[in-house]
Short mmCIF file of C-alpha atoms in Angstrom, two decimals:
data_model
loop_
_atom_site.label_atom_id
_atom_site.label_comp_id
_atom_site.label_asym_id
_atom_site.label_seq_id
_atom_site.Cartn_x
_atom_site.Cartn_y
_atom_site.Cartn_z
CA UNK K 1 89.98 -52.11 68.23
CA UNK K 2 88.92 -52.89 64.72
CA UNK K 3 85.58 -54.17 65.84
CA UNK K 4 84.74 -50.99 67.73
CA UNK K 5 85.27 -48.79 64.68
CA UNK K 6 82.95 -50.99 62.63
CA UNK K 7 80.22 -50.81 65.25
CA UNK K 8 80.66 -46.99 65.39
CA UNK K 9 80.16 -46.71 61.65
CA UNK K 10 77.05 -48.82 61.92
CA UNK K 11 75.64 -46.55 64.62
CA UNK K 12 76.44 -43.45 62.55
CA UNK K 13 74.41 -44.88 59.61
CA UNK K 14 71.50 -45.66 61.88
CA UNK K 15 71.61 -42.11 63.26
CA UNK K 16 71.52 -40.63 59.73
CA UNK K 17 68.47 -42.74 58.82
CA UNK K 18 66.75 -41.67 62.03
CA UNK K 19 67.37 -38.01 61.24
CA UNK K 20 66.08 -38.44 57.68
CA UNK K 21 62.94 -40.11 58.96
CA UNK K 22 62.33 -37.33 61.47
CA UNK K 23 62.88 -34.71 58.74
CA UNK K 24 60.39 -36.42 56.43
CA UNK K 25 57.81 -36.64 59.20
CA UNK K 26 58.21 -32.96 59.97
CA UNK K 27 57.75 -32.06 56.26
CA UNK K 28 54.58 -34.12 56.03
CA UNK K 29 53.21 -32.54 59.17
CA UNK K 30 53.83 -29.09 57.75
CA UNK K 31 52.05 -29.99 54.50
CA UNK K 32 49.08 -31.45 56.35
CA UNK K 33 48.81 -28.33 58.46
CA UNK K 34 48.81 -26.16 55.32
CA UNK K 35 46.16 -28.31 53.68
CA UNK K 36 44.05 -28.16 56.80
CA UNK K 37 44.14 -24.41 56.94
CA UNK K 38 43.19 -24.21 53.26
CA UNK K 39 40.28 -26.60 53.86
CA UNK K 40 39.16 -24.49 56.74
CA UNK K 41 39.05 -21.43 54.51
CA UNK K 42 37.17 -23.33 51.81
CA UNK K 43 34.69 -24.58 54.33
CA UNK K 44 34.06 -21.12 55.67
CA UNK K 45 33.60 -19.81 52.18
CA UNK K 46 31.13 -22.58 51.34
CA UNK K 47 29.18 -21.85 54.49
CA UNK K 48 28.86 -18.21 53.58
CA UNK K 49 27.97 -19.07 49.98
CA UNK K 50 25.31 -21.54 51.02
CA UNK K 51 23.92 -19.10 53.50
CA UNK K 52 23.75 -16.40 50.83
CA UNK K 53 22.11 -18.80 48.40
CA UNK K 54 19.53 -19.72 50.95
CA UNK K 55 18.73 -16.12 51.63
CA UNK K 56 18.54 -15.32 47.90
CA UNK K 57 16.32 -18.33 47.29
CA UNK K 58 14.00 -17.20 50.04
CA UNK K 59 13.80 -13.73 48.51
CA UNK K 60 13.12 -15.17 45.05
CA UNK K 61 10.45 -17.45 46.39
CA UNK K 62 8.77 -14.50 48.03
CA UNK K 63 8.98 -12.44 44.83
CA UNK K 64 7.57 -15.34 42.82
CA UNK K 65 4.69 -15.65 45.23
CA UNK K 66 3.97 -11.95 44.98
CA UNK K 67 4.20 -11.97 41.16
CA UNK K 68 1.84 -14.91 40.92
CA UNK K 69 -0.56 -13.09 43.17
CA UNK K 70 -0.34 -9.97 40.99
CA UNK K 71 -0.90 -12.01 37.82
CA UNK K 72 -3.86 -13.78 39.30
CA UNK K 73 -5.26 -10.56 40.67
CA UNK K 74 -5.12 -8.82 37.24
CA UNK K 75 -5.86 -11.84 35.04
CA UNK K 76 -8.29 -11.17 32.21
CA UNK K 77 -9.88 -12.79 29.16
CA UNK K 78 -9.64 -10.76 25.95
CA UNK K 79 -12.67 -10.86 23.61
CA UNK K 80 -11.69 -9.31 20.29
CA UNK K 81 -14.39 -8.97 17.61
CA UNK K 82 -14.47 -7.49 14.11
CA UNK K 83 -17.87 -5.83 14.22
CA UNK K 84 -18.02 -5.25 10.45
CA UNK K 85 -18.66 -8.96 9.90
CA UNK K 86 -19.46 -10.40 13.34
CA UNK K 87 -22.83 -8.70 13.71
CA UNK K 88 -25.16 -9.26 16.63
CA UNK K 89 -28.57 -10.79 16.03
CA UNK K 90 -31.25 -8.55 14.51
CA UNK K 91 -33.49 -8.70 17.56
CA UNK K 92 -30.70 -7.20 19.69
CA UNK K 93 -29.69 -4.44 17.28
CA UNK K 94 -33.28 -3.34 16.73
CA UNK K 95 -33.67 -2.52 20.44
CA UNK K 96 -30.97 0.13 20.28
CA UNK K 97 -29.44 1.00 23.67
CA UNK K 98 -31.42 -1.66 25.53
CA UNK K 99 -30.34 -4.26 22.99
CA UNK K 100 -26.70 -3.20 23.48
CA UNK K 101 -26.97 -3.80 27.22
CA UNK K 102 -28.61 -7.19 26.66
CA UNK K 103 -25.90 -8.13 24.14
CA UNK K 104 -23.13 -7.22 26.60
CA UNK K 105 -24.76 -9.28 29.36
CA UNK K 106 -25.23 -12.28 27.05
CA UNK K 107 -21.65 -12.03 25.79
CA UNK K 108 -20.25 -11.90 29.34
CA UNK K 109 -22.31 -14.91 30.39
CA UNK K 110 -21.29 -16.95 27.33
CA UNK K 111 -17.60 -16.12 27.81
CA UNK K 112 -17.63 -17.17 31.48
CA UNK K 113 -19.37 -20.41 30.64
CA UNK K 114 -16.82 -21.22 27.94
CA UNK K 115 -13.76 -20.21 30.01
CA UNK K 116 -14.89 -22.40 32.90
CA UNK K 117 -14.53 -25.43 30.60
CA UNK K 118 -11.61 -24.37 28.38
CA UNK K 119 -9.22 -22.71 30.87
CA UNK K 120 -8.93 -24.89 33.99
CA UNK K 121 -7.19 -23.57 37.09
CA UNK K 122 -8.10 -19.93 36.45
CA UNK K 123 -9.21 -18.03 39.54
CA UNK K 124 -12.83 -16.98 39.60
CA UNK K 125 -12.08 -13.27 39.98
CA UNK K 126 -10.72 -12.82 36.44
CA UNK K 127 -11.97 -9.95 34.31
CA UNK K 128 -13.39 -9.90 30.78
CA UNK K 129 -12.00 -7.26 28.41
CA UNK K 130 -14.24 -6.98 25.32
CA UNK K 131 -13.35 -4.87 22.27
CA UNK K 132 -15.55 -4.59 19.17
CA UNK K 133 -14.16 -2.52 16.29
CA UNK K 134 -16.43 -1.48 13.41
CA UNK K 135 -17.25 1.30 10.97
CA UNK K 136 -20.35 2.40 12.82
CA UNK K 137 -21.79 4.61 10.08
CA UNK K 138 -21.22 2.01 7.41
CA UNK K 139 -22.71 -0.73 9.57
CA UNK K 140 -25.77 1.40 10.33
CA UNK K 141 -26.28 2.19 6.63
CA UNK K 142 -26.01 -1.48 5.68
CA UNK K 143 -28.51 -2.57 8.33
CA UNK K 144 -30.85 0.24 7.28
CA UNK K 145 -30.66 -0.71 3.59
CA UNK K 146 -31.29 -4.35 4.49
CA UNK K 147 -34.41 -3.17 6.38
CA UNK K 148 -33.06 -4.50 9.67
CA UNK K 149 -33.13 -1.02 11.22
CA UNK K 150 -35.64 1.73 10.62
CA UNK K 151 -32.88 4.35 10.88
CA UNK K 152 -29.06 4.05 10.66
CA UNK K 153 -28.50 5.87 13.98
CA UNK K 154 -29.94 2.91 15.90
CA UNK K 155 -26.57 1.20 15.64
CA UNK K 156 -25.01 4.11 17.55
CA UNK K 157 -27.59 3.68 20.32
CA UNK K 158 -26.79 -0.03 20.40
CA UNK K 159 -23.06 0.70 20.71
CA UNK K 160 -23.72 3.21 23.48
CA UNK K 161 -25.71 0.64 25.45
CA UNK K 162 -23.03 -2.04 24.91
CA UNK K 163 -20.20 0.27 26.03
CA UNK K 164 -22.03 1.69 29.04
CA UNK K 165 -23.22 -1.63 30.44
CA UNK K 166 -19.79 -2.83 31.68
CA UNK K 167 -16.58 -1.01 32.55
CA UNK K 168 -14.31 -3.12 30.30
CA UNK K 169 -16.68 -3.46 27.34
CA UNK K 170 -16.14 -1.07 24.43
CA UNK K 171 -17.78 -0.78 21.00
CA UNK K 172 -15.20 1.31 19.09
CA UNK K 173 -16.05 3.30 15.95
CA UNK K 174 -13.02 3.12 13.64
CA UNK K 175 -14.56 5.53 11.12
CA UNK K 176 -14.56 5.30 7.35
CA UNK K 177 -11.62 3.88 5.48
CA UNK K 178 -10.33 0.63 4.11
CA UNK K 179 -9.22 -2.08 6.57
CA UNK K 180 -9.23 0.25 9.59
CA UNK K 181 -10.91 -2.32 11.83
CA UNK K 182 -8.61 -5.09 10.55
CA UNK K 183 -5.46 -3.10 11.32
CA UNK K 184 -6.56 -2.13 14.83
CA UNK K 185 -7.62 -5.66 15.69
CA UNK K 186 -4.33 -7.10 14.41
CA UNK K 187 -2.28 -4.71 16.55
CA UNK K 188 -4.40 -5.32 19.66
CA UNK K 189 -4.00 -9.08 19.18
CA UNK K 190 -0.20 -8.79 18.87
CA UNK K 191 -0.08 -6.54 21.95
CA UNK K 192 -1.87 -9.01 24.23
CA UNK K 193 -0.67 -12.25 22.69
CA UNK K 194 2.29 -12.58 25.09
CA UNK K 195 0.85 -10.55 27.97
CA UNK K 196 1.12 -12.60 31.18
CA UNK K 197 -2.11 -11.07 32.48
CA UNK K 198 -4.04 -12.15 29.38
CA UNK K 199 -4.94 -15.75 30.10
CA UNK K 200 -7.00 -16.43 26.98
CA UNK K 201 -8.14 -14.70 23.77
CA UNK K 202 -11.52 -15.23 22.10
CA UNK K 203 -11.18 -13.95 18.53
CA UNK K 204 -14.31 -13.24 16.46
CA UNK K 205 -13.24 -13.13 12.81
CA UNK K 206 -14.95 -16.00 10.99
CA UNK K 207 -16.05 -13.80 8.07
CA UNK K 208 -12.64 -12.54 6.90
CA UNK K 209 -9.89 -14.65 5.32
CA UNK K 210 -7.47 -11.78 5.88
CA UNK K 211 -6.95 -12.82 9.50
CA UNK K 212 -5.63 -16.23 8.41
CA UNK K 213 -2.18 -14.75 7.68
CA UNK K 214 -2.10 -13.16 11.14
CA UNK K 215 -2.95 -16.44 12.84
CA UNK K 216 -0.44 -18.38 10.75
CA UNK K 217 2.37 -16.18 12.10
CA UNK K 218 1.77 -17.51 15.63
CA UNK K 219 4.51 -20.12 15.77
CA UNK K 220 4.49 -22.04 19.05
CA UNK K 221 1.77 -24.47 20.00
CA UNK K 222 1.50 -23.17 23.57
CA UNK K 223 0.49 -19.72 22.31
CA UNK K 224 -1.99 -21.23 19.83
CA UNK K 225 -3.72 -22.99 22.69
CA UNK K 226 -4.43 -19.60 24.29
CA UNK K 227 -6.56 -18.49 21.29
CA UNK K 228 -10.12 -19.60 20.53
CA UNK K 229 -11.77 -18.62 17.23
CA UNK K 230 -15.35 -17.43 17.68
CA UNK K 231 -17.77 -18.35 14.89
CA UNK K 232 -20.60 -16.15 13.72
CA UNK K 233 -21.11 -16.73 10.01
CA UNK K 234 -19.45 -19.97 8.83
CA UNK K 235 -15.66 -19.83 8.76
CA UNK K 236 -14.13 -18.81 5.44
CA UNK K 237 -12.05 -21.41 3.65
CA UNK K 238 -8.60 -20.30 4.85
CA UNK K 239 -9.79 -19.90 8.43
CA UNK K 240 -11.48 -23.29 8.34
CA UNK K 241 -8.14 -24.83 7.33
CA UNK K 242 -6.69 -23.66 10.67
CA UNK K 243 -9.17 -25.78 12.60
CA UNK K 244 -6.49 -28.35 13.47
CA UNK K 245 -4.33 -25.69 15.14
CA UNK K 246 -6.87 -23.54 16.97
CA UNK K 247 -9.88 -24.23 19.11
CA UNK K 248 -13.21 -22.76 18.03
CA UNK K 249 -16.57 -22.12 19.66
CA UNK K 250 -19.93 -20.58 18.86
CA UNK K 251 -22.22 -18.53 21.11
CA UNK K 252 -25.72 -19.54 20.08
CA UNK K 253 -28.30 -16.80 19.68
CA UNK K 254 -25.79 -13.95 20.00
CA UNK K 255 -24.31 -13.33 16.53
CA UNK K 256 -25.77 -13.61 13.05
CA UNK K 257 -25.08 -16.92 11.32
CA UNK K 258 -25.62 -15.53 7.80
CA UNK K 259 -24.27 -12.49 6.01
CA UNK K 260 -26.42 -9.49 5.20
CA UNK K 261 -27.37 -9.57 1.52
CA UNK K 262 -28.15 -6.23 -0.06
CA UNK K 263 -28.48 -7.43 -3.65
CA UNK K 264 -31.38 -9.89 -3.98
CA UNK K 265 -33.35 -7.62 -6.32
CA UNK K 266 -30.50 -7.50 -8.82
CA UNK K 267 -30.44 -11.20 -9.44
CA UNK K 268 -34.05 -12.23 -8.89
CA UNK K 269 -36.55 -11.63 -11.72
CA UNK K 270 -39.23 -9.04 -11.23
CA UNK K 271 -42.79 -10.38 -11.03
CA UNK K 272 -44.59 -10.08 -14.35
CA UNK K 273 -47.75 -8.02 -14.24
CA UNK K 274 -50.48 -8.65 -16.85
CA UNK K 275 -50.46 -6.03 -19.57
CA UNK K 276 -53.54 -3.92 -20.00
CA UNK K 277 -53.06 -1.48 -22.87
CA UNK K 278 -55.15 1.67 -22.56
CA UNK K 279 -57.36 2.36 -25.52
CA UNK K 280 -55.98 5.14 -27.67
CA UNK K 281 -57.93 6.39 -30.64
CA UNK K 282 -55.71 6.66 -33.71
CA UNK K 283 -57.73 9.61 -34.95
CA UNK K 284 -56.97 11.93 -32.01
CA UNK K 285 -53.27 12.87 -31.92
CA UNK K 286 -52.50 12.89 -28.22
CA UNK K 287 -49.45 11.62 -26.37
CA UNK K 288 -49.62 8.45 -24.35
CA UNK K 289 -48.23 8.25 -20.85
CA UNK K 290 -47.94 5.30 -18.53
CA UNK K 291 -47.89 6.13 -14.82
CA UNK K 292 -46.43 2.72 -14.02
CA UNK K 293 -43.70 1.74 -16.53
CA UNK K 294 -43.32 -1.79 -15.17
CA UNK K 295 -47.04 -2.39 -15.62
CA UNK K 296 -46.84 -1.13 -19.22
CA UNK K 297 -43.69 -3.11 -20.01
CA UNK K 298 -43.28 -6.05 -17.64
CA UNK K 299 -39.68 -7.08 -17.00
CA UNK K 300 -39.04 -10.79 -17.56
CA UNK K 301 -36.23 -12.54 -15.73
CA UNK K 302 -33.56 -12.45 -18.49
CA UNK K 303 -33.37 -10.86 -20.96
CA UNK K 304 -36.02 -8.12 -20.72
CA UNK K 305 -38.40 -8.38 -23.64
CA UNK K 306 -40.54 -5.70 -25.26
CA UNK K 307 -44.26 -6.36 -25.03
CA UNK K 308 -46.02 -5.07 -28.13
CA UNK K 309 -49.57 -3.84 -27.50
CA UNK K 310 -52.31 -4.94 -29.85
CA UNK K 311 -53.82 -1.88 -31.57
CA UNK K 312 -57.57 -1.60 -31.67
CA UNK K 313 -59.49 -2.09 -34.88
CA UNK K 314 -59.45 0.99 -37.05
CA UNK K 315 -60.38 1.93 -40.66
CA UNK K 316 -58.20 0.78 -43.49
CA UNK K 317 -57.48 4.34 -44.68
CA UNK K 318 -56.01 6.93 -42.33
CA UNK K 319 -54.71 10.21 -43.67
CA UNK K 320 -51.22 10.86 -42.25
CA UNK K 321 -50.82 14.32 -40.73
CA UNK K 322 -47.55 14.89 -42.61
CA UNK K 323 -46.74 14.90 -46.33
CA UNK K 324 -44.77 12.20 -48.05
CA UNK K 325 -41.67 14.35 -48.33
CA UNK K 326 -41.32 15.02 -44.61
CA UNK K 327 -38.34 13.40 -42.79
CA UNK K 328 -37.12 13.28 -39.22
CA UNK K 329 -33.53 14.40 -39.67
CA UNK K 330 -33.45 16.20 -42.98
CA UNK K 331 -33.06 13.03 -45.05
CA UNK K 332 -35.32 12.02 -47.90
CA UNK K 333 -37.25 9.36 -46.02
CA UNK K 334 -40.51 8.84 -47.89
CA UNK K 335 -43.71 7.85 -46.22
CA UNK K 336 -46.79 6.01 -47.32
CA UNK K 337 -49.77 8.21 -46.37
CA UNK K 338 -52.13 5.30 -46.77
CA UNK K 339 -50.41 3.07 -44.21
CA UNK K 340 -51.58 3.92 -40.70
CA UNK K 341 -49.14 3.55 -37.78
CA UNK K 342 -49.23 4.21 -34.04
CA UNK K 343 -46.51 6.83 -34.51
CA UNK K 344 -48.63 8.81 -36.97
CA UNK K 345 -51.35 9.13 -34.35
CA UNK K 346 -49.14 11.01 -31.85
CA UNK K 347 -48.36 14.69 -32.53
CA UNK K 348 -47.41 16.01 -29.12
CA UNK K 349 -44.18 15.60 -27.07
CA UNK K 350 -42.91 12.02 -26.84
CA UNK K 351 -43.81 10.03 -23.76
CA UNK K 352 -40.88 8.48 -21.91
CA UNK K 353 -40.67 5.29 -19.87
CA UNK K 354 -37.81 4.75 -17.45
CA UNK K 355 -36.08 1.42 -17.76
CA UNK K 356 -34.99 -0.74 -14.88
CA UNK K 357 -32.03 0.88 -13.11
CA UNK K 358 -28.99 -1.07 -11.96
CA UNK K 359 -26.74 0.34 -9.27
CA UNK K 360 -23.73 0.81 -11.55
CA UNK K 361 -25.43 1.98 -14.77
CA UNK K 362 -26.59 5.55 -15.42
CA UNK K 363 -30.37 6.08 -15.67
CA UNK K 364 -31.73 5.78 -19.20
CA UNK K 365 -35.06 6.65 -20.79
CA UNK K 366 -36.57 5.18 -23.92
CA UNK K 367 -38.85 7.09 -26.28
CA UNK K 368 -42.13 5.23 -26.57
CA UNK K 369 -44.03 7.35 -29.08
CA UNK K 370 -42.82 10.30 -31.10
CA UNK K 371 -44.59 12.89 -33.20
CA UNK K 372 -41.70 13.33 -35.64
CA UNK K 373 -40.68 9.81 -36.60
CA UNK K 374 -43.00 7.63 -38.60
CA UNK K 375 -42.24 3.93 -38.73
CA UNK K 376 -44.04 1.01 -40.27
CA UNK K 377 -43.23 -1.21 -37.25
CA UNK K 378 -43.63 -0.67 -33.52
CA UNK K 379 -40.54 0.96 -31.96
CA UNK K 380 -38.03 -1.47 -30.47
CA UNK K 381 -37.11 -0.33 -26.94
CA UNK K 382 -33.47 -0.35 -25.85
CA UNK K 383 -32.67 -3.24 -23.56
CA UNK K 384 -30.60 -2.96 -20.39
CA UNK K 385 -27.25 -4.75 -20.53
CA UNK K 386 -27.56 -8.17 -18.91
CA UNK K 387 -26.41 -8.54 -15.31
CA UNK K 388 -22.89 -10.08 -15.26
CA UNK K 389 -22.99 -13.77 -14.53
CA UNK K 390 -21.22 -14.95 -11.36
CA UNK K 391 -18.93 -17.91 -12.02
CA UNK K 392 -19.06 -20.60 -9.35
CA UNK K 393 -17.37 -23.96 -8.93
CA UNK K 394 -19.07 -27.27 -8.26
CA UNK K 395 -19.26 -26.43 -4.54
CA UNK K 396 -21.16 -23.22 -5.23
CA UNK K 397 -18.19 -21.03 -4.32
CA UNK K 398 -17.59 -17.86 -6.29
CA UNK K 399 -14.60 -17.93 -8.68
CA UNK K 400 -13.01 -14.69 -9.91
CA UNK K 401 -11.81 -14.40 -13.52
CA UNK K 402 -8.05 -14.16 -14.06
CA UNK K 403 -6.57 -10.66 -14.44
CA UNK K 404 -3.24 -10.08 -16.23
CA UNK K 405 -1.23 -7.21 -14.77
CA UNK K 406 2.21 -5.69 -14.33
CA UNK K 407 3.60 -5.59 -10.78
CA UNK K 408 5.24 -2.21 -11.25
CA UNK K 409 1.98 -0.71 -12.51
CA UNK K 410 0.16 -2.10 -9.46
CA UNK K 411 2.78 -0.57 -7.15
CA UNK K 412 2.41 2.84 -8.79
CA UNK K 413 -1.39 2.59 -8.69
CA UNK K 414 -1.31 1.92 -4.95
CA UNK K 415 0.71 5.10 -4.49
CA UNK K 416 -1.99 7.21 -6.13
CA UNK K 417 -4.51 6.40 -3.34
CA UNK K 418 -7.48 6.46 -5.70
CA UNK K 419 -10.99 5.72 -4.47
CA UNK K 420 -11.82 2.32 -5.95
CA UNK K 421 -15.57 2.72 -5.48
CA UNK K 422 -15.54 6.13 -7.20
CA UNK K 423 -13.88 4.83 -10.37
CA UNK K 424 -15.17 1.23 -10.46
CA UNK K 425 -18.60 1.50 -8.82
CA UNK K 426 -20.06 4.45 -6.94
CA UNK K 427 -18.61 6.12 -3.84
CA UNK K 428 -21.19 6.70 -1.12
CA UNK K 429 -19.03 9.18 0.79
CA UNK K 430 -18.74 11.87 -1.87
CA UNK K 431 -16.60 14.84 -0.86
CA UNK K 432 -15.97 13.36 2.61
CA UNK K 433 -14.12 10.36 1.12
CA UNK K 434 -10.51 10.10 2.32
CA UNK K 435 -9.27 8.83 -1.07
CA UNK K 436 -8.80 10.73 -4.32
CA UNK K 437 -11.63 11.53 -6.75
CA UNK K 438 -9.77 14.14 -8.83
CA UNK K 439 -7.61 11.86 -10.99
CA UNK K 440 -8.39 10.99 -14.63
CA UNK K 441 -7.16 7.41 -15.15
CA UNK K 442 -6.58 5.90 -18.57
CA UNK K 443 -8.13 2.63 -19.71
CA UNK K 444 -5.02 0.67 -18.69
CA UNK K 445 -4.95 2.40 -15.32
CA UNK K 446 -8.58 1.46 -14.70
CA UNK K 447 -7.64 -2.16 -15.41
CA UNK K 448 -4.76 -1.88 -12.93
CA UNK K 449 -7.13 -0.32 -10.37
CA UNK K 450 -9.36 -3.39 -10.73
CA UNK K 451 -6.33 -5.56 -9.97
CA UNK K 452 -5.62 -3.51 -6.83
CA UNK K 453 -9.25 -3.81 -5.74
CA UNK K 454 -9.17 -7.59 -6.36
CA UNK K 455 -6.31 -7.94 -3.87
CA UNK K 456 -8.64 -6.87 -1.05
CA UNK K 457 -10.65 -9.85 0.26
CA UNK K 458 -14.41 -9.43 0.06
CA UNK K 459 -16.19 -9.38 3.42
CA UNK K 460 -18.72 -11.91 2.11
CA UNK K 461 -16.07 -14.30 0.79
CA UNK K 462 -17.08 -16.94 -1.72
CA UNK K 463 -20.74 -16.47 -0.80
CA UNK K 464 -20.83 -12.96 -2.29
CA UNK K 465 -23.67 -12.63 -4.81
CA UNK K 466 -23.08 -9.03 -5.89
CA UNK K 467 -22.37 -9.31 -9.64
CA UNK K 468 -20.61 -5.94 -9.60
CA UNK K 469 -18.33 -6.62 -6.60
CA UNK K 470 -14.72 -5.57 -7.31
CA UNK K 471 -13.07 -7.31 -4.34
CA UNK K 472 -11.39 -10.71 -4.31
CA UNK K 473 -13.26 -13.92 -3.49
CA UNK K 474 -11.25 -16.90 -2.27
#
């Protein structure tokens, strides 16, 4: 009996292990079923997500294709020119409206030729947007004074021909005022610098250092590669220093390569004419007049010298027309009646000879002969002040003298909006000038006004040869 109970206990243990095994298998099956269902859900979700991504990618690809087509369809090249310094050749300007049309055609042809080499991959149907900003009246007056144009209005005819020749070409008159063209050009450049339709910018500004600061603010190299500097006159020093960052080109035969110089007569000596003194009898008191002052008193180069005429031979004794007690201004100047002079031979109104006029000095006249003053020596004419000397360095570049100033005084002076030309030179606009002419500055304020004027770069840069120029030259 004992053996049966032992076997029964063994069978009971085996049965418990079998049940535990079955229970464990059932638990694992349940877990696997749960994991499978979760995987099924994840799979379905991934399918939907991938399908949505594919559809979205297809839509984006289509939008990208359309946007590229729009960009290519409206792609343009911007030609931006400061017309106050980038001036077309004389032979074009002289033709007026016809010359403007020829200039527009030549500019368009030159731009297309350059873009074909410099901007690869650009579709052939791109447009050219040309903007020239200038003070039209001032430019016409300058060309007229330089004897390039017979009348100042020819520049307006030229601009009309340039603007009317092509739909996207404009010659814009910015009017009178300081730096108006510079400000407009700077804003237009900033507006189109990051425009996706603007594929390249050709910037004509070689005459003005002021644009160097604008170009230095362009930070990334990719944007710099989209700008080409157009050369007319040689690049100013600060612009030339940007040559390693920007490309440059030159359209031959289209723009002037030298600046217009209005001041050659102020620094070149006048030709000396041989003096031929008219014979004047010392016995007949008449007044002498010279119809041509420069022929009577030739002007040497520097300084002007008085040419004393040689009096003709006359008797040793000449009776003076006035007594020995006569004086010119009520003083007791005594005269020698036995000593003949050229002054004692003239009894009528004094003849006057105009001296050489400089643009910033008031006209002066010198008395040549007088019927009231008697002198033992020929009269010494007043001499014009010498023309200021222009300081230049060893490279021939103009160097401005140092000015000492107070920053607060300069700030206040800027707020007065005074006309610099009116107070320092001569304003050509008169009552139509936009700046003030009604202020009475002190001596210190005039000095401060010179400092303010110096802070404006001269259009002619270091090549300026106007000795009276008030602008800065760097």
